Amino acid sequence: MKWVWRILGILAAVLVIAFFAFRVPDTDPAEMRAKYAGEPSQFVELADGREVHVRDEGPRDAPVIMLLHGSNADLHTWQEWAELLRDDYRIVRYDQRGHGLTGPASDDDYSLEGFTADVDAVADALGIRTFTLAGNSMGGWIAAGYAIENPGRLDALVLVDAAGAPIRREGGGNIAFTLAGWPVVGDIMSQLLPRSLVEKSLSQSVSNQDIVTDEAVDRYWEMARYPGNRSATRKRFSTPRSSFDEEEISGIRVPTMVMWGKEDALIPFEAAGWYMDHLPDATLVAYDGIGHIPMEEAPERSATDLMVWLSEMRMAPMEQSMELPTAEAVLTP
C-alpha cells in the first residue's frame, strides 16, 4: 500500500512543479497603462474612491452614448464605433469592474447590481445626467438591467448580442468561457492561460475572422492577466446569474434597438427574437454573416444603423408636434 501513496505523492509533486513551470505571470500594470491608456484615456475616481479606466470623447454638449463591453473584453472593443460616432455624439466607454485597466472590484461584487451601480457612478463622476446606453453580450445584460431600474435616466437602449434572455444555446460556444465555468479546471486554466486559448476563444466568438489579429489577441491576453483580473473572472463566473423574465423586459419604457449577428455562436439569434417579443418599443437590426461582436465585425454598417435609428427616434416627436392641429384650426368651423 505504501508504494501507492508514494506514486500518488510523486504525481502530485510533478503536477505542482508543472503548474508553476507553465503558469503565465500577471502583466505589469505600468507597462499595460503605457500600452493601452494613451490619449484619450483617463482614470476617473468614483465617489467611493475607486479608479476606472475611461475614454470620454466628442462634443461636451452633444447627446451622450455610453458603451458597455462584454465578458473578458475591454473598452477597446468599441474603438471603431467611437471613431465613427464621436463627431456627432459624446462617446463614453470604460473598463468594467474586473476587466481591462480598471482591475478587480475591491468589494468582490460581480452581481448585476454591482455592475449597474457603476453605470451611475461613472455618469455622475463625468457630470452626465441622461444618455443612451449600449451594451454587448454581458454589457447588454447590464444595460437591460440598468434600464429596468433607471428608465428616467436613459434616452434610449441598445442591446448588441445581449445576454439575459432565457434562451439556451445548443452546441458551439466559446472554449474559454466553457472552461471558466468549470470548478477546479477553471481555476487551473485561468493561471495557465496560454495565448493560443485566448486566440481560439476570440475566433470562436466571431464570424468575421479578419478581426482575429495578433494585436487583438495580445490585448485580450494581456488584459486578462492584468493584476487581479484572473481572480475577478473566477469570482464573476461563480456568481449566480439569472435570466430576465417577460415581465421585467416588458417593463422597459425606453426606445430600444436590438442589434444582432445572425451567426452568433455564443448567444443565438433566437435570443434577439425573445427580446423583440417582449420589449414594448423595439427595433431589430440583424446581420448576415456576422457573429457575436457586430461593432467589431461590421463597424461601419452597425454604427451607421445606430446613427440612423437615433436620428429617426429624435425626429419623431418633432414630426408629431408639427402634425398636431393648432388651437385656431380646431376652433375654425
PDB file of N, CA, C and O in Angstrom, residues 161-213:
ATOM      1  N   ASP A 161     -26.227  41.812 -29.303  1.00  0.00           N
ATOM      2  CA  ASP A 161     -25.998  40.395 -28.954  1.00  0.00           C
ATOM      3  C   ASP A 161     -25.961  40.242 -27.429  1.00  0.00           C
ATOM      4  O   ASP A 161     -25.022  39.693 -26.857  1.00  0.00           O
ATOM      5  N   ALA A 162     -27.004  40.731 -26.800  1.00  0.00           N
ATOM      6  CA  ALA A 162     -27.037  40.843 -25.344  1.00  0.00           C
ATOM      7  C   ALA A 162     -27.326  39.517 -24.656  1.00  0.00           C
ATOM      8  O   ALA A 162     -28.139  38.716 -25.123  1.00  0.00           O
ATOM      9  N   ALA A 163     -26.663  39.305 -23.531  1.00  0.00           N
ATOM     10  CA  ALA A 163     -27.018  38.200 -22.651  1.00  0.00           C
ATOM     11  C   ALA A 163     -28.311  38.562 -21.918  1.00  0.00           C
ATOM     12  O   ALA A 163     -28.790  39.682 -21.997  1.00  0.00           O
ATOM     13  N   GLY A 164     -28.871  37.607 -21.192  1.00  0.00           N
ATOM     14  CA  GLY A 164     -30.020  37.891 -20.344  1.00  0.00           C
ATOM     15  C   GLY A 164     -31.321  37.250 -20.766  1.00  0.00           C
ATOM     16  O   GLY A 164     -32.244  37.144 -19.959  1.00  0.00           O
ATOM     17  N   ALA A 165     -31.438  36.812 -22.018  1.00  0.00           N
ATOM     18  CA  ALA A 165     -32.664  36.141 -22.461  1.00  0.00           C
ATOM     19  C   ALA A 165     -32.640  34.680 -22.009  1.00  0.00           C
ATOM     20  O   ALA A 165     -31.580  34.046 -21.994  1.00  0.00           O
ATOM     21  N   PRO A 166     -33.787  34.124 -21.657  1.00  0.00           N
ATOM     22  CA  PRO A 166     -33.832  32.721 -21.223  1.00  0.00           C
ATOM     23  C   PRO A 166     -33.818  31.763 -22.402  1.00  0.00           C
ATOM     24  O   PRO A 166     -34.725  30.940 -22.584  1.00  0.00           O
ATOM     25  N   ILE A 167     -32.768  31.866 -23.213  1.00  0.00           N
ATOM     26  CA  ILE A 167     -32.624  31.031 -24.406  1.00  0.00           C
ATOM     27  C   ILE A 167     -31.366  30.193 -24.255  1.00  0.00           C
ATOM     28  O   ILE A 167     -30.277  30.716 -24.018  1.00  0.00           O
ATOM     29  N   ARG A 168     -31.497  28.910 -24.389  1.00  0.00           N
ATOM     30  CA  ARG A 168     -30.359  28.010 -24.254  1.00  0.00           C
ATOM     31  C   ARG A 168     -29.653  27.844 -25.596  1.00  0.00           C
ATOM     32  O   ARG A 168     -30.286  27.678 -26.631  1.00  0.00           O
ATOM     33  N   ARG A 169     -28.331  27.879 -25.559  1.00  0.00           N
ATOM     34  CA  ARG A 169     -27.539  27.641 -26.758  1.00  0.00           C
ATOM     35  C   ARG A 169     -27.331  26.140 -26.929  1.00  0.00           C
ATOM     36  O   ARG A 169     -27.025  25.431 -25.980  1.00  0.00           O
ATOM     37  N   GLU A 170     -27.488  25.680 -28.136  1.00  0.00           N
ATOM     38  CA  GLU A 170     -27.272  24.267 -28.454  1.00  0.00           C
ATOM     39  C   GLU A 170     -25.984  24.126 -29.250  1.00  0.00           C
ATOM     40  O   GLU A 170     -25.897  24.564 -30.399  1.00  0.00           O
ATOM     41  N   GLY A 171     -24.950  23.545 -28.639  1.00  0.00           N
ATOM     42  CA  GLY A 171     -23.682  23.348 -29.329  1.00  0.00           C
ATOM     43  C   GLY A 171     -22.925  24.653 -29.486  1.00  0.00           C
ATOM     44  O   GLY A 171     -23.338  25.715 -29.032  1.00  0.00           O
ATOM     45  N   GLY A 172     -21.772  24.579 -30.147  1.00  0.00           N
ATOM     46  CA  GLY A 172     -20.959  25.777 -30.387  1.00  0.00           C
ATOM     47  C   GLY A 172     -20.446  26.355 -29.090  1.00  0.00           C
ATOM     48  O   GLY A 172     -20.220  25.653 -28.105  1.00  0.00           O
ATOM     49  N   GLY A 173     -20.266  27.664 -29.068  1.00  0.00           N
ATOM     50  CA  GLY A 173     -19.842  28.325 -27.855  1.00  0.00           C
ATOM     51  C   GLY A 173     -18.409  28.791 -27.906  1.00  0.00           C
ATOM     52  O   GLY A 173     -17.800  28.887 -28.962  1.00  0.00           O
ATOM     53  N   ASN A 174     -17.875  29.067 -26.736  1.00  0.00           N
ATOM     54  CA  ASN A 174     -16.555  29.663 -26.585  1.00  0.00           C
ATOM     55  C   ASN A 174     -15.775  28.829 -25.585  1.00  0.00           C
ATOM     56  O   ASN A 174     -16.199  28.664 -24.438  1.00  0.00           O
ATOM     57  N   ILE A 175     -14.630  28.287 -26.005  1.00  0.00           N
ATOM     58  CA  ILE A 175     -13.898  27.349 -25.155  1.00  0.00           C
ATOM     59  C   ILE A 175     -13.425  27.987 -23.855  1.00  0.00           C
ATOM     60  O   ILE A 175     -13.473  27.368 -22.791  1.00  0.00           O
ATOM     61  N   ALA A 176     -12.994  29.255 -23.907  1.00  0.00           N
ATOM     62  CA  ALA A 176     -12.512  29.912 -22.695  1.00  0.00           C
ATOM     63  C   ALA A 176     -13.643  30.110 -21.697  1.00  0.00           C
ATOM     64  O   ALA A 176     -13.473  29.898 -20.490  1.00  0.00           O
ATOM     65  N   PHE A 177     -14.827  30.507 -22.189  1.00  0.00           N
ATOM     66  CA  PHE A 177     -15.962  30.692 -21.300  1.00  0.00           C
ATOM     67  C   PHE A 177     -16.408  29.359 -20.712  1.00  0.00           C
ATOM     68  O   PHE A 177     -16.800  29.281 -19.551  1.00  0.00           O
ATOM     69  N   THR A 178     -16.362  28.309 -21.528  1.00  0.00           N
ATOM     70  CA  THR A 178     -16.754  26.985 -21.045  1.00  0.00           C
ATOM     71  C   THR A 178     -15.835  26.517 -19.928  1.00  0.00           C
ATOM     72  O   THR A 178     -16.296  26.067 -18.867  1.00  0.00           O
ATOM     73  N   LEU A 179     -14.524  26.634 -20.139  1.00  0.00           N
ATOM     74  CA  LEU A 179     -13.564  26.210 -19.118  1.00  0.00           C
ATOM     75  C   LEU A 179     -13.673  27.062 -17.867  1.00  0.00           C
ATOM     76  O   LEU A 179     -13.537  26.560 -16.741  1.00  0.00           O
ATOM     77  N   ALA A 180     -13.908  28.370 -18.044  1.00  0.00           N
ATOM     78  CA  ALA A 180     -14.001  29.269 -16.895  1.00  0.00           C
ATOM     79  C   ALA A 180     -15.162  28.897 -15.986  1.00  0.00           C
ATOM     80  O   ALA A 180     -15.129  29.159 -14.783  1.00  0.00           O
ATOM     81  N   GLY A 181     -16.186  28.277 -16.546  1.00  0.00           N
ATOM     82  CA  GLY A 181     -17.339  27.894 -15.751  1.00  0.00           C
ATOM     83  C   GLY A 181     -17.177  26.594 -14.992  1.00  0.00           C
ATOM     84  O   GLY A 181     -18.031  26.247 -14.168  1.00  0.00           O
ATOM     85  N   TRP A 182     -16.090  25.869 -15.243  1.00  0.00           N
ATOM     86  CA  TRP A 182     -15.868  24.607 -14.552  1.00  0.00           C
ATOM     87  C   TRP A 182     -15.115  24.829 -13.243  1.00  0.00           C
ATOM     88  O   TRP A 182     -14.093  25.523 -13.224  1.00  0.00           O
ATOM     89  N   PRO A 183     -15.567  24.235 -12.146  1.00  0.00           N
ATOM     90  CA  PRO A 183     -14.802  24.323 -10.900  1.00  0.00           C
ATOM     91  C   PRO A 183     -13.477  23.583 -11.031  1.00  0.00           C
ATOM     92  O   PRO A 183     -13.365  22.609 -11.782  1.00  0.00           O
ATOM     93  N   VAL A 184     -12.479  24.039 -10.341  1.00  0.00           N
ATOM     94  CA  VAL A 184     -11.128  23.470 -10.308  1.00  0.00           C
ATOM     95  C   VAL A 184     -10.432  23.655 -11.653  1.00  0.00           C
ATOM     96  O   VAL A 184      -9.388  24.302 -11.733  1.00  0.00           O
ATOM     97  N   VAL A 185     -11.006  23.087 -12.726  1.00  0.00           N
ATOM     98  CA  VAL A 185     -10.399  23.233 -14.048  1.00  0.00           C
ATOM     99  C   VAL A 185     -10.292  24.701 -14.417  1.00  0.00           C
ATOM    100  O   VAL A 185      -9.270  25.170 -14.933  1.00  0.00           O
ATOM    101  N   GLY A 186     -11.356  25.460 -14.138  1.00  0.00           N
ATOM    102  CA  GLY A 186     -11.343  26.886 -14.434  1.00  0.00           C
ATOM    103  C   GLY A 186     -10.266  27.616 -13.665  1.00  0.00           C
ATOM    104  O   GLY A 186      -9.591  28.507 -14.190  1.00  0.00           O
ATOM    105  N   ASP A 187     -10.077  27.249 -12.404  1.00  0.00           N
ATOM    106  CA  ASP A 187      -9.029  27.876 -11.584  1.00  0.00           C
ATOM    107  C   ASP A 187      -7.648  27.605 -12.161  1.00  0.00           C
ATOM    108  O   ASP A 187      -6.800  28.504 -12.236  1.00  0.00           O
ATOM    109  N   ILE A 188      -7.421  26.365 -12.573  1.00  0.00           N
ATOM    110  CA  ILE A 188      -6.112  25.995 -13.116  1.00  0.00           C
ATOM    111  C   ILE A 188      -5.874  26.694 -14.459  1.00  0.00           C
ATOM    112  O   ILE A 188      -4.819  27.283 -14.684  1.00  0.00           O
ATOM    113  N   MET A 189      -6.873  26.642 -15.335  1.00  0.00           N
ATOM    114  CA  MET A 189      -6.699  27.226 -16.667  1.00  0.00           C
ATOM    115  C   MET A 189      -6.535  28.736 -16.604  1.00  0.00           C
ATOM    116  O   MET A 189      -5.831  29.322 -17.430  1.00  0.00           O
ATOM    117  N   SER A 190      -7.165  29.377 -15.617  1.00  0.00           N
ATOM    118  CA  SER A 190      -7.010  30.826 -15.513  1.00  0.00           C
ATOM    119  C   SER A 190      -5.579  31.208 -15.171  1.00  0.00           C
ATOM    120  O   SER A 190      -5.115  32.297 -15.515  1.00  0.00           O
ATOM    121  N   GLN A 191      -4.866  30.300 -14.508  1.00  0.00           N
ATOM    122  CA  GLN A 191      -3.469  30.572 -14.156  1.00  0.00           C
ATOM    123  C   GLN A 191      -2.518  30.173 -15.285  1.00  0.00           C
ATOM    124  O   GLN A 191      -1.501  30.820 -15.505  1.00  0.00           O
ATOM    125  N   LEU A 192      -2.855  29.122 -16.010  1.00  0.00           N
ATOM    126  CA  LEU A 192      -2.004  28.713 -17.133  1.00  0.00           C
ATOM    127  C   LEU A 192      -2.234  29.636 -18.337  1.00  0.00           C
ATOM    128  O   LEU A 192      -1.300  30.199 -18.883  1.00  0.00           O
ATOM    129  N   LEU A 193      -3.481  29.800 -18.733  1.00  0.00           N
ATOM    130  CA  LEU A 193      -3.939  30.743 -19.752  1.00  0.00           C
ATOM    131  C   LEU A 193      -2.969  30.910 -20.926  1.00  0.00           C
ATOM    132  O   LEU A 193      -2.375  31.979 -21.115  1.00  0.00           O
ATOM    133  N   PRO A 194      -2.805  29.890 -21.744  1.00  0.00           N
ATOM    134  CA  PRO A 194      -1.938  30.044 -22.916  1.00  0.00           C
ATOM    135  C   PRO A 194      -2.551  31.033 -23.916  1.00  0.00           C
ATOM    136  O   PRO A 194      -3.776  31.146 -24.030  1.00  0.00           O
ATOM    137  N   ARG A 195      -1.708  31.736 -24.630  1.00  0.00           N
ATOM    138  CA  ARG A 195      -2.180  32.701 -25.626  1.00  0.00           C
ATOM    139  C   ARG A 195      -3.040  32.014 -26.680  1.00  0.00           C
ATOM    140  O   ARG A 195      -4.010  32.592 -27.200  1.00  0.00           O
ATOM    141  N   SER A 196      -2.710  30.771 -27.003  1.00  0.00           N
ATOM    142  CA  SER A 196      -3.463  30.028 -28.020  1.00  0.00           C
ATOM    143  C   SER A 196      -4.916  29.828 -27.605  1.00  0.00           C
ATOM    144  O   SER A 196      -5.814  29.804 -28.454  1.00  0.00           O
ATOM    145  N   LEU A 197      -5.170  29.687 -26.295  1.00  0.00           N
ATOM    146  CA  LEU A 197      -6.539  29.532 -25.817  1.00  0.00           C
ATOM    147  C   LEU A 197      -7.326  30.823 -26.033  1.00  0.00           C
ATOM    148  O   LEU A 197      -8.494  30.796 -26.429  1.00  0.00           O
ATOM    149  N   VAL A 198      -6.690  31.959 -25.778  1.00  0.00           N
ATOM    150  CA  VAL A 198      -7.337  33.251 -25.991  1.00  0.00           C
ATOM    151  C   VAL A 198      -7.645  33.448 -27.470  1.00  0.00           C
ATOM    152  O   VAL A 198      -8.734  33.907 -27.849  1.00  0.00           O
ATOM    153  N   GLU A 199      -6.689  33.088 -28.323  1.00  0.00           N
ATOM    154  CA  GLU A 199      -6.903  33.220 -29.769  1.00  0.00           C
ATOM    155  C   GLU A 199      -8.050  32.333 -30.231  1.00  0.00           C
ATOM    156  O   GLU A 199      -8.898  32.763 -31.029  1.00  0.00           O
ATOM    157  N   LYS A 200      -8.099  31.100 -29.733  1.00  0.00           N
ATOM    158  CA  LYS A 200      -9.170  30.182 -30.100  1.00  0.00           C
ATOM    159  C   LYS A 200     -10.519  30.718 -29.636  1.00  0.00           C
ATOM    160  O   LYS A 200     -11.521  30.648 -30.360  1.00  0.00           O
ATOM    161  N   SER A 201     -10.542  31.272 -28.441  1.00  0.00           N
ATOM    162  CA  SER A 201     -11.771  31.814 -27.880  1.00  0.00           C
ATOM    163  C   SER A 201     -12.306  32.965 -28.717  1.00  0.00           C
ATOM    164  O   SER A 201     -13.498  33.023 -29.035  1.00  0.00           O
ATOM    165  N   LEU A 202     -11.442  33.895 -29.098  1.00  0.00           N
ATOM    166  CA  LEU A 202     -11.862  35.024 -29.920  1.00  0.00           C
ATOM    167  C   LEU A 202     -12.342  34.542 -31.284  1.00  0.00           C
ATOM    168  O   LEU A 202     -13.364  35.010 -31.798  1.00  0.00           O
ATOM    169  N   SER A 203     -11.626  33.592 -31.855  1.00  0.00           N
ATOM    170  CA  SER A 203     -12.000  33.064 -33.160  1.00  0.00           C
ATOM    171  C   SER A 203     -13.377  32.416 -33.127  1.00  0.00           C
ATOM    172  O   SER A 203     -14.161  32.532 -34.081  1.00  0.00           O
ATOM    173  N   GLN A 204     -13.700  31.730 -32.034  1.00  0.00           N
ATOM    174  CA  GLN A 204     -14.999  31.073 -31.915  1.00  0.00           C
ATOM    175  C   GLN A 204     -16.135  32.067 -31.690  1.00  0.00           C
ATOM    176  O   GLN A 204     -17.300  31.739 -31.920  1.00  0.00           O
ATOM    177  N   SER A 205     -15.794  33.278 -31.250  1.00  0.00           N
ATOM    178  CA  SER A 205     -16.823  34.266 -30.935  1.00  0.00           C
ATOM    179  C   SER A 205     -17.306  35.042 -32.143  1.00  0.00           C
ATOM    180  O   SER A 205     -18.354  35.679 -32.086  1.00  0.00           O
ATOM    181  N   VAL A 206     -16.542  35.031 -33.224  1.00  0.00           N
ATOM    182  CA  VAL A 206     -16.860  35.875 -34.376  1.00  0.00           C
ATOM    183  C   VAL A 206     -16.974  35.047 -35.649  1.00  0.00           C
ATOM    184  O   VAL A 206     -16.424  33.954 -35.748  1.00  0.00           O
ATOM    185  N   SER A 207     -17.693  35.598 -36.606  1.00  0.00           N
ATOM    186  CA  SER A 207     -17.737  35.001 -37.941  1.00  0.00           C
ATOM    187  C   SER A 207     -16.735  35.673 -38.866  1.00  0.00           C
ATOM    188  O   SER A 207     -16.151  35.027 -39.730  1.00  0.00           O
ATOM    189  N   ASN A 208     -16.558  36.969 -38.695  1.00  0.00           N
ATOM    190  CA  ASN A 208     -15.579  37.710 -39.485  1.00  0.00           C
ATOM    191  C   ASN A 208     -14.196  37.513 -38.878  1.00  0.00           C
ATOM    192  O   ASN A 208     -13.803  38.214 -37.945  1.00  0.00           O
ATOM    193  N   GLN A 209     -13.442  36.552 -39.395  1.00  0.00           N
ATOM    194  CA  GLN A 209     -12.147  36.201 -38.823  1.00  0.00           C
ATOM    195  C   GLN A 209     -11.074  37.261 -39.076  1.00  0.00           C
ATOM    196  O   GLN A 209      -9.987  37.186 -38.493  1.00  0.00           O
ATOM    197  N   ASP A 210     -11.385  38.261 -39.881  1.00  0.00           N
ATOM    198  CA  ASP A 210     -10.412  39.318 -40.131  1.00  0.00           C
ATOM    199  C   ASP A 210     -10.071  40.102 -38.872  1.00  0.00           C
ATOM    200  O   ASP A 210      -9.017  40.733 -38.790  1.00  0.00           O
ATOM    201  N   ILE A 211     -10.968  40.080 -37.888  1.00  0.00           N
ATOM    202  CA  ILE A 211     -10.702  40.854 -36.672  1.00  0.00           C
ATOM    203  C   ILE A 211      -9.842  40.079 -35.665  1.00  0.00           C
ATOM    204  O   ILE A 211      -9.415  40.636 -34.654  1.00  0.00           O
ATOM    205  N   VAL A 212      -9.574  38.804 -35.943  1.00  0.00           N
ATOM    206  CA  VAL A 212      -8.733  37.995 -35.045  1.00  0.00           C
ATOM    207  C   VAL A 212      -7.279  38.249 -35.426  1.00  0.00           C
ATOM    208  O   VAL A 212      -6.599  37.402 -36.014  1.00  0.00           O
ATOM    209  N   THR A 213      -6.798  39.421 -35.109  1.00  0.00           N
ATOM    210  CA  THR A 213      -5.435  39.829 -35.435  1.00  0.00           C
ATOM    211  C   THR A 213      -4.507  39.552 -34.255  1.00  0.00           C
ATOM    212  O   THR A 213      -4.959  39.347 -33.119  1.00  0.00           O
TER     213      THR A 213
END
